[in-house]
CSV table of N, CA and C in Angstrom, one decimal:
chain,number,residue,atom,x,y,z
A,22,GLN,N,0.7,-0.8,-0.1
A,22,GLN,CA,0.1,0.0,0.2
A,22,GLN,C,0.9,1.3,-0.2
A,23,VAL,N,0.7,1.9,-1.2
A,23,VAL,CA,1.5,3.3,-1.3
A,23,VAL,C,0.6,4.6,-0.2
A,24,GLN,N,0.8,5.7,0.3
A,24,GLN,CA,0.4,6.4,0.9
A,24,GLN,C,1.4,7.7,0.3
A,25,LEU,N,0.3,8.7,0.2
A,25,LEU,CA,0.9,10.1,-0.8
A,25,LEU,C,0.7,10.9,-0.1
A,26,VAL,N,1.2,11.9,0.3
A,26,VAL,CA,0.8,13.3,1.2
A,26,VAL,C,1.2,14.7,0.4
A,27,GLU,N,0.7,15.5,-0.1
A,27,GLU,CA,1.2,16.5,-0.8
A,27,GLU,C,1.0,18.2,0.5
A,28,SER,N,2.3,18.7,0.0
A,28,SER,CA,2.0,20.0,1.2
A,28,SER,C,2.7,20.7,-0.1
A,29,GLY,N,2.5,22.5,0.7
A,29,GLY,CA,2.9,23.3,0.0
A,29,GLY,C,2.2,23.7,-1.2
A,30,GLY,N,0.6,23.6,-1.2
A,30,GLY,CA,0.2,25.2,-1.3
A,30,GLY,C,-0.1,26.0,-0.4
A,31,GLY,N,-1.1,27.2,-1.3
A,31,GLY,CA,-1.6,28.1,0.1
A,31,GLY,C,-2.0,29.5,-1.2
A,32,LEU,N,-2.1,30.4,-0.9
A,32,LEU,CA,-2.4,31.7,-1.6
A,32,LEU,C,-1.4,32.6,-2.1
A,33,VAL,N,-1.1,33.1,-3.1
A,33,VAL,CA,-0.2,33.5,-4.4
A,33,VAL,C,-0.6,34.5,-5.2
A,34,GLN,N,0.2,35.8,-5.3
A,34,GLN,CA,-0.4,36.7,-6.2
A,34,GLN,C,0.1,36.0,-7.9
A,35,ALA,N,-0.4,36.4,-8.8
A,35,ALA,CA,0.2,36.5,-9.9
A,35,ALA,C,1.2,36.4,-10.1
A,36,GLY,N,1.8,35.5,-10.7
A,36,GLY,CA,3.3,36.0,-11.3
A,36,GLY,C,4.2,35.4,-10.1
A,37,GLY,N,3.9,35.0,-9.3
A,37,GLY,CA,4.4,34.4,-7.9
A,37,GLY,C,4.8,33.3,-8.0
A,38,SER,N,5.1,32.5,-7.3
A,38,SER,CA,5.6,30.8,-7.1
A,38,SER,C,5.4,30.4,-5.9
A,39,LEU,N,5.7,28.8,-6.0
A,39,LEU,CA,5.3,27.7,-4.9
A,39,LEU,C,5.7,26.7,-5.6
A,40,ARG,N,5.8,26.0,-4.4
A,40,ARG,CA,6.9,24.6,-4.6
A,40,ARG,C,5.8,23.6,-3.9
A,41,LEU,N,5.0,22.8,-4.7
A,41,LEU,CA,4.3,21.6,-4.1
A,41,LEU,C,5.5,20.3,-3.7
A,42,SER,N,5.0,19.4,-2.8
A,42,SER,CA,5.9,18.5,-2.2
A,42,SER,C,5.1,17.3,-2.0
A,43,CYS,N,5.3,16.1,-2.2
A,43,CYS,CA,4.5,15.2,-2.1
A,43,CYS,C,5.3,14.1,-2.3
A,44,ALA,N,5.5,13.4,-0.6
A,44,ALA,CA,5.9,12.8,0.1
A,44,ALA,C,5.4,10.9,-0.2
A,45,ALA,N,6.1,9.8,-0.5
A,45,ALA,CA,5.3,8.9,-0.4
A,45,ALA,C,6.1,8.0,0.4
A,46,SER,N,4.9,6.8,0.6
A,46,SER,CA,5.6,6.4,1.8
A,46,SER,C,5.0,4.6,1.4
A,47,GLY,N,5.5,3.2,1.6
A,47,GLY,CA,5.4,2.1,0.8
A,47,GLY,C,5.9,1.9,-0.2
A,48,GLY,N,6.0,0.8,-0.6
A,48,GLY,CA,6.7,0.2,-1.7
A,48,GLY,C,8.3,0.6,-1.9
A,49,THR,N,8.6,0.7,-3.2
A,49,THR,CA,9.9,1.0,-3.9
A,49,THR,C,9.4,2.2,-4.7
A,50,PHE,N,9.8,3.4,-4.0
A,50,PHE,CA,9.1,4.7,-5.1
A,50,PHE,C,10.6,5.0,-6.2
A,51,SER,N,11.6,4.3,-6.4
A,51,SER,CA,12.4,4.7,-7.2
A,51,SER,C,11.7,3.9,-8.3
A,52,MET,N,10.6,3.0,-8.4
A,52,MET,CA,10.6,2.1,-9.9
A,52,MET,C,8.9,3.1,-10.1
A,53,TYR,N,8.6,3.7,-9.2
A,53,TYR,CA,7.1,4.6,-9.7
A,53,TYR,C,7.0,5.8,-10.1
A,54,ALA,N,6.5,5.6,-11.1
A,54,ALA,CA,5.8,6.8,-12.1
A,54,ALA,C,5.9,7.6,-11.1
A,55,MET,N,5.2,9.0,-11.2
A,55,MET,CA,4.3,9.8,-10.5
A,55,MET,C,4.3,11.4,-11.6
A,56,GLY,N,2.5,11.8,-10.7
A,56,GLY,CA,2.2,12.7,-11.9
A,56,GLY,C,1.4,13.3,-10.9
A,57,TRP,N,1.4,15.0,-10.9
A,57,TRP,CA,0.4,15.9,-10.9
A,57,TRP,C,-0.7,15.7,-12.1
A,58,PHE,N,-2.1,16.3,-11.0
A,58,PHE,CA,-2.9,16.5,-11.6
A,58,PHE,C,-3.6,17.6,-10.3
A,59,ARG,N,-4.7,18.0,-11.1
A,59,ARG,CA,-5.4,19.4,-10.6
A,59,ARG,C,-7.0,18.9,-11.2
A,60,GLN,N,-7.7,19.9,-10.1
A,60,GLN,CA,-8.9,20.0,-10.4
A,60,GLN,C,-9.4,21.6,-9.6
A,61,ALA,N,-9.8,22.6,-10.9
A,61,ALA,CA,-10.5,23.3,-10.2
A,61,ALA,C,-12.0,23.2,-10.5
A,62,PRO,N,-12.5,24.1,-9.7
A,62,PRO,CA,-13.8,24.3,-9.5
A,62,PRO,C,-14.8,24.1,-10.9
A,63,GLY,N,-15.6,23.2,-10.6
A,63,GLY,CA,-16.7,22.8,-11.5
A,63,GLY,C,-15.9,21.8,-12.9
A,64,LYS,N,-14.7,22.0,-12.8
A,64,LYS,CA,-14.3,21.3,-14.0
A,64,LYS,C,-13.8,20.3,-13.5
A,65,ASP,N,-13.0,18.8,-15.0
A,65,ASP,CA,-13.2,18.3,-14.1
A,65,ASP,C,-11.2,17.8,-14.1
A,66,ARG,N,-11.1,16.8,-13.2
A,66,ARG,CA,-9.4,16.7,-13.2
A,66,ARG,C,-8.7,16.6,-14.2
A,67,GLU,N,-7.1,17.3,-14.0
A,67,GLU,CA,-6.9,17.7,-15.7
A,67,GLU,C,-5.3,17.2,-15.5
A,68,PHE,N,-4.5,16.9,-16.3
A,68,PHE,CA,-3.0,16.1,-16.2
A,68,PHE,C,-2.0,17.9,-16.0
A,69,VAL,N,-0.9,17.5,-15.0
A,69,VAL,CA,-0.6,19.2,-15.4
A,69,VAL,C,1.1,18.4,-15.3
A,70,ALA,N,1.4,17.4,-15.0
A,70,ALA,CA,3.2,16.7,-14.9
A,70,ALA,C,3.2,15.2,-14.6
A,71,ALA,N,4.6,14.8,-15.7
A,71,ALA,CA,4.1,13.1,-14.7
A,71,ALA,C,6.1,12.8,-15.4
A,72,ILE,N,6.2,12.2,-13.8
A,72,ILE,CA,7.9,11.7,-14.5
A,72,ILE,C,8.2,10.3,-14.3
A,73,SER,N,8.4,9.7,-15.1
A,73,SER,CA,8.4,8.5,-15.1
A,73,SER,C,10.3,8.1,-14.2
A,74,ARG,N,9.9,6.6,-14.2
A,74,ARG,CA,11.4,6.5,-13.1
A,74,ARG,C,12.6,6.8,-13.5
A,75,SER,N,12.3,6.7,-14.9
A,75,SER,CA,13.4,7.1,-15.5
A,75,SER,C,14.1,8.4,-15.9
A,76,VAL,N,13.2,9.4,-15.4
A,76,VAL,CA,13.2,10.9,-14.9
A,76,VAL,C,13.3,11.3,-16.5
A,77,MET,N,12.3,11.1,-17.2
A,77,MET,CA,11.7,11.2,-18.4
A,77,MET,C,10.9,12.3,-17.9
A,78,THR,N,10.1,13.2,-18.6
A,78,THR,CA,9.5,14.4,-17.3
A,78,THR,C,8.1,15.3,-19.1
A,79,TYR,N,6.8,14.9,-18.8
A,79,TYR,CA,6.0,15.2,-19.3
A,79,TYR,C,5.2,16.6,-18.6
A,80,TYR,N,4.5,17.5,-19.9
A,80,TYR,CA,4.0,18.4,-18.9
A,80,TYR,C,2.9,18.4,-19.6
A,81,ALA,N,1.6,19.2,-19.6
A,81,ALA,CA,0.7,19.6,-20.3
A,81,ALA,C,0.9,20.9,-21.0
A,82,ASP,N,-0.1,21.6,-22.3
A,82,ASP,CA,1.1,22.7,-23.0
A,82,ASP,C,0.5,23.9,-22.0
A,83,SER,N,-0.2,23.8,-21.1
A,83,SER,CA,-0.9,24.8,-20.3
A,83,SER,C,0.4,25.2,-19.2
A,84,VAL,N,0.9,24.8,-18.9
A,84,VAL,CA,2.5,24.9,-17.7
A,84,VAL,C,3.5,24.6,-18.7
A,85,LYS,N,3.9,24.0,-19.9
A,85,LYS,CA,4.9,24.2,-20.0
A,85,LYS,C,5.4,25.0,-19.8
A,86,GLY,N,7.3,25.4,-19.8
A,86,GLY,CA,7.8,26.5,-19.3
A,86,GLY,C,7.5,27.2,-18.1
A,87,ARG,N,6.7,27.1,-17.6
A,87,ARG,CA,6.1,27.7,-16.3
A,87,ARG,C,6.8,26.8,-15.4
A,88,PHE,N,6.2,25.4,-15.5
A,88,PHE,CA,6.1,24.2,-14.0
A,88,PHE,C,7.5,23.7,-14.3
A,89,THR,N,8.4,23.0,-13.5
A,89,THR,CA,8.6,21.8,-13.5
A,89,THR,C,8.9,20.6,-12.4
A,90,ILE,N,9.0,19.6,-13.0
A,90,ILE,CA,8.6,17.8,-12.0
A,90,ILE,C,9.7,17.8,-11.6
A,91,SER,N,10.2,17.1,-10.5
A,91,SER,CA,11.3,16.7,-10.5
A,91,SER,C,11.5,15.7,-9.2
A,92,ARG,N,11.8,14.6,-9.2
A,92,ARG,CA,12.0,13.9,-7.6
A,92,ARG,C,13.4,13.4,-7.0
A,93,ASP,N,13.1,13.2,-5.8
A,93,ASP,CA,14.4,13.5,-5.3
A,93,ASP,C,13.7,11.5,-4.4
A,94,ASN,N,14.3,10.6,-4.9
A,94,ASN,CA,14.5,8.8,-4.7
A,94,ASN,C,15.1,8.9,-3.8
A,95,ALA,N,15.9,9.4,-2.7
A,95,ALA,CA,16.4,9.4,-1.7
A,95,ALA,C,15.3,9.9,-0.3
A,96,LYS,N,14.5,10.6,-0.7
A,96,LYS,CA,13.5,11.0,0.0
A,96,LYS,C,12.5,10.4,0.0
A,97,ASN,N,12.4,10.5,-1.3
A,97,ASN,CA,10.7,9.6,-1.7
A,97,ASN,C,9.8,10.3,-1.9
A,98,THR,N,10.3,11.9,-2.6
A,98,THR,CA,9.2,13.1,-2.7
A,98,THR,C,9.3,13.1,-4.1
A,99,VAL,N,8.4,13.4,-5.2
A,99,VAL,CA,7.9,14.4,-6.1
A,99,VAL,C,8.0,15.6,-5.8
A,100,TYR,N,8.7,16.9,-6.8
A,100,TYR,CA,8.3,18.6,-6.5
A,100,TYR,C,7.4,18.6,-7.5
A,101,LEU,N,6.8,19.5,-7.3
A,101,LEU,CA,6.0,20.4,-9.0
A,101,LEU,C,6.5,21.9,-8.7
A,102,GLN,N,7.6,22.9,-9.1
A,102,GLN,CA,7.7,23.8,-9.0
A,102,GLN,C,6.9,24.7,-9.9
A,103,MET,N,6.4,25.4,-9.5
A,103,MET,CA,5.4,25.9,-10.4
A,103,MET,C,6.4,27.8,-9.8
A,104,ASN,N,6.4,28.4,-11.7
A,104,ASN,CA,6.4,29.9,-11.2
A,104,ASN,C,5.5,30.5,-12.3
A,105,SER,N,5.8,31.8,-11.8
A,105,SER,CA,4.8,32.6,-13.3
A,105,SER,C,3.1,32.3,-13.5
A,106,LEU,N,2.7,31.7,-11.8
A,106,LEU,CA,1.5,31.5,-11.7
A,106,LEU,C,0.5,33.1,-12.2
A,107,LYS,N,-0.5,32.3,-13.1
A,107,LYS,CA,-1.6,32.5,-13.4
A,107,LYS,C,-3.2,32.3,-12.5
A,108,PRO,N,-4.2,33.3,-12.3
A,108,PRO,CA,-5.1,32.8,-11.8
A,108,PRO,C,-5.7,31.6,-12.2
A,109,GLU,N,-5.6,31.1,-14.0
A,109,GLU,CA,-6.1,29.7,-14.0
A,109,GLU,C,-5.7,28.6,-13.6
A,110,ASP,N,-4.5,29.0,-13.1
A,110,ASP,CA,-3.5,27.8,-12.0
A,110,ASP,C,-4.1,27.6,-11.0
A,111,THR,N,-5.4,28.4,-10.3
A,111,THR,CA,-5.9,27.6,-9.4
A,111,THR,C,-6.9,26.5,-9.3
A,112,ALA,N,-6.5,26.1,-8.3
A,112,ALA,CA,-7.1,24.4,-8.7
A,112,ALA,C,-6.5,23.3,-7.3
A,113,VAL,N,-7.4,22.7,-7.1
A,113,VAL,CA,-6.8,21.4,-5.9
A,113,VAL,C,-5.8,20.8,-6.9
A,114,TYR,N,-4.9,20.4,-6.0
A,114,TYR,CA,-3.4,19.5,-7.0
A,114,TYR,C,-3.1,18.3,-6.4
A,115,TYR,N,-3.4,17.3,-6.9
A,115,TYR,CA,-3.2,16.1,-6.5
A,115,TYR,C,-1.9,15.3,-7.3
A,116,CYS,N,-1.3,14.6,-6.8
A,116,CYS,CA,-0.1,13.9,-6.6
A,116,CYS,C,-1.0,12.2,-6.8
A,117,ALA,N,-0.2,11.8,-7.8
A,117,ALA,CA,-0.1,10.4,-7.9
A,117,ALA,C,1.0,9.5,-8.2
A,118,ALA,N,0.7,8.1,-7.9
A,118,ALA,CA,1.8,7.6,-8.4
A,118,ALA,C,1.2,6.2,-9.0
A,119,ASP,N,2.1,5.2,-9.9
A,119,ASP,CA,1.6,4.2,-10.4
A,119,ASP,C,3.0,3.6,-10.4
A,120,THR,N,2.6,2.4,-9.2
A,120,THR,CA,4.0,1.7,-8.8
A,120,THR,C,3.9,0.6,-9.7
A,121,TYR,N,3.5,1.0,-11.6
A,121,TYR,CA,3.6,-0.2,-12.4
A,121,TYR,C,5.1,0.1,-13.3
A,122,GLY,N,4.7,1.8,-12.9
A,122,GLY,CA,5.6,2.1,-14.2
A,122,GLY,C,5.6,3.2,-15.0
A,123,ARG,N,4.2,2.9,-15.0
A,123,ARG,CA,2.9,3.6,-16.3
A,123,ARG,C,2.9,5.3,-15.7
A,124,ILE,N,3.2,5.8,-17.0
A,124,ILE,CA,2.9,7.6,-17.4
A,124,ILE,C,1.6,7.6,-17.4
A,125,TYR,N,0.6,7.1,-18.3
A,125,TYR,CA,-0.8,7.4,-18.1
A,125,TYR,C,-1.7,6.3,-17.7
A,126,GLN,N,-1.4,6.2,-16.7
A,126,GLN,CA,-2.4,5.2,-15.6
A,126,GLN,C,-1.8,5.4,-14.7
A,127,TYR,N,-2.7,5.8,-13.0
A,127,TYR,CA,-2.0,5.8,-11.3
A,127,TYR,C,-3.3,5.2,-10.6
A,128,ASN,N,-2.1,4.4,-9.9
A,128,ASN,CA,-3.5,3.7,-8.7
A,128,ASN,C,-3.1,4.1,-7.6
A,129,TYR,N,-2.2,4.6,-7.2
A,129,TYR,CA,-2.5,6.0,-6.0
A,129,TYR,C,-2.5,7.4,-6.1
A,130,TRP,N,-3.3,6.9,-5.1
A,130,TRP,CA,-3.9,9.2,-4.8
A,130,TRP,C,-3.6,9.8,-4.0
A,131,GLY,N,-3.2,11.5,-3.6
A,131,GLY,CA,-2.8,11.5,-2.4
A,131,GLY,C,-4.2,12.5,-2.4
A,132,GLN,N,-4.5,13.1,-1.4
A,132,GLN,CA,-6.0,13.7,-0.3
A,132,GLN,C,-5.8,15.1,-1.1
A,133,GLY,N,-4.6,15.8,-1.9
A,133,GLY,CA,-4.6,16.8,-2.5
A,133,GLY,C,-4.2,18.2,-1.8
A,134,THR,N,-3.8,19.8,-2.4
A,134,THR,CA,-3.6,20.1,-1.7
A,134,THR,C,-3.7,21.8,-2.8
A,135,GLN,N,-4.4,22.8,-1.9
A,135,GLN,CA,-5.3,23.7,-2.7
A,135,GLN,C,-4.1,25.0,-3.3
A,136,VAL,N,-4.0,25.3,-4.4
A,136,VAL,CA,-3.5,26.3,-4.6
A,136,VAL,C,-4.5,27.4,-5.2
A,137,THR,N,-4.0,28.8,-4.3
A,137,THR,CA,-4.9,30.0,-4.9
A,137,THR,C,-4.1,31.3,-5.4
A,138,VAL,N,-4.8,31.6,-6.9
A,138,VAL,CA,-3.4,32.6,-7.4
A,138,VAL,C,-4.6,33.3,-7.7
A,139,SER,N,-4.2,34.6,-6.8
A,139,SER,CA,-4.9,36.1,-6.8
A,139,SER,C,-4.6,37.0,-8.1
A,140,SER,N,-5.1,37.8,-8.5
A,140,SER,CA,-4.7,38.4,-9.7
A,140,SER,C,-5.0,39.7,-9.2
């Protein structure tokens, strides 16, 4: 069983930065694919970024060039550095893990952390 705990959300002005963290426990973190998703009020959950166990990274077009996903296998943690934040980035951000190493499918999810960007 894998548990994921996100942190680092909060309120920030447009143009500002935040770094989200997701700490994983259980299993072998280095073998997991990890992803970040977000869900804004009234909208479906959407993909934000992912990182494979070989450290390949993938981004949604809406965040490319502004967000950076990274992982620290020694700390069992994945990060999402978010720069140049926009009001439309406001959402609950979820961390996800796939213990089979797939990028396109995830079998564990965190509880989410709120990010609010004011204009």
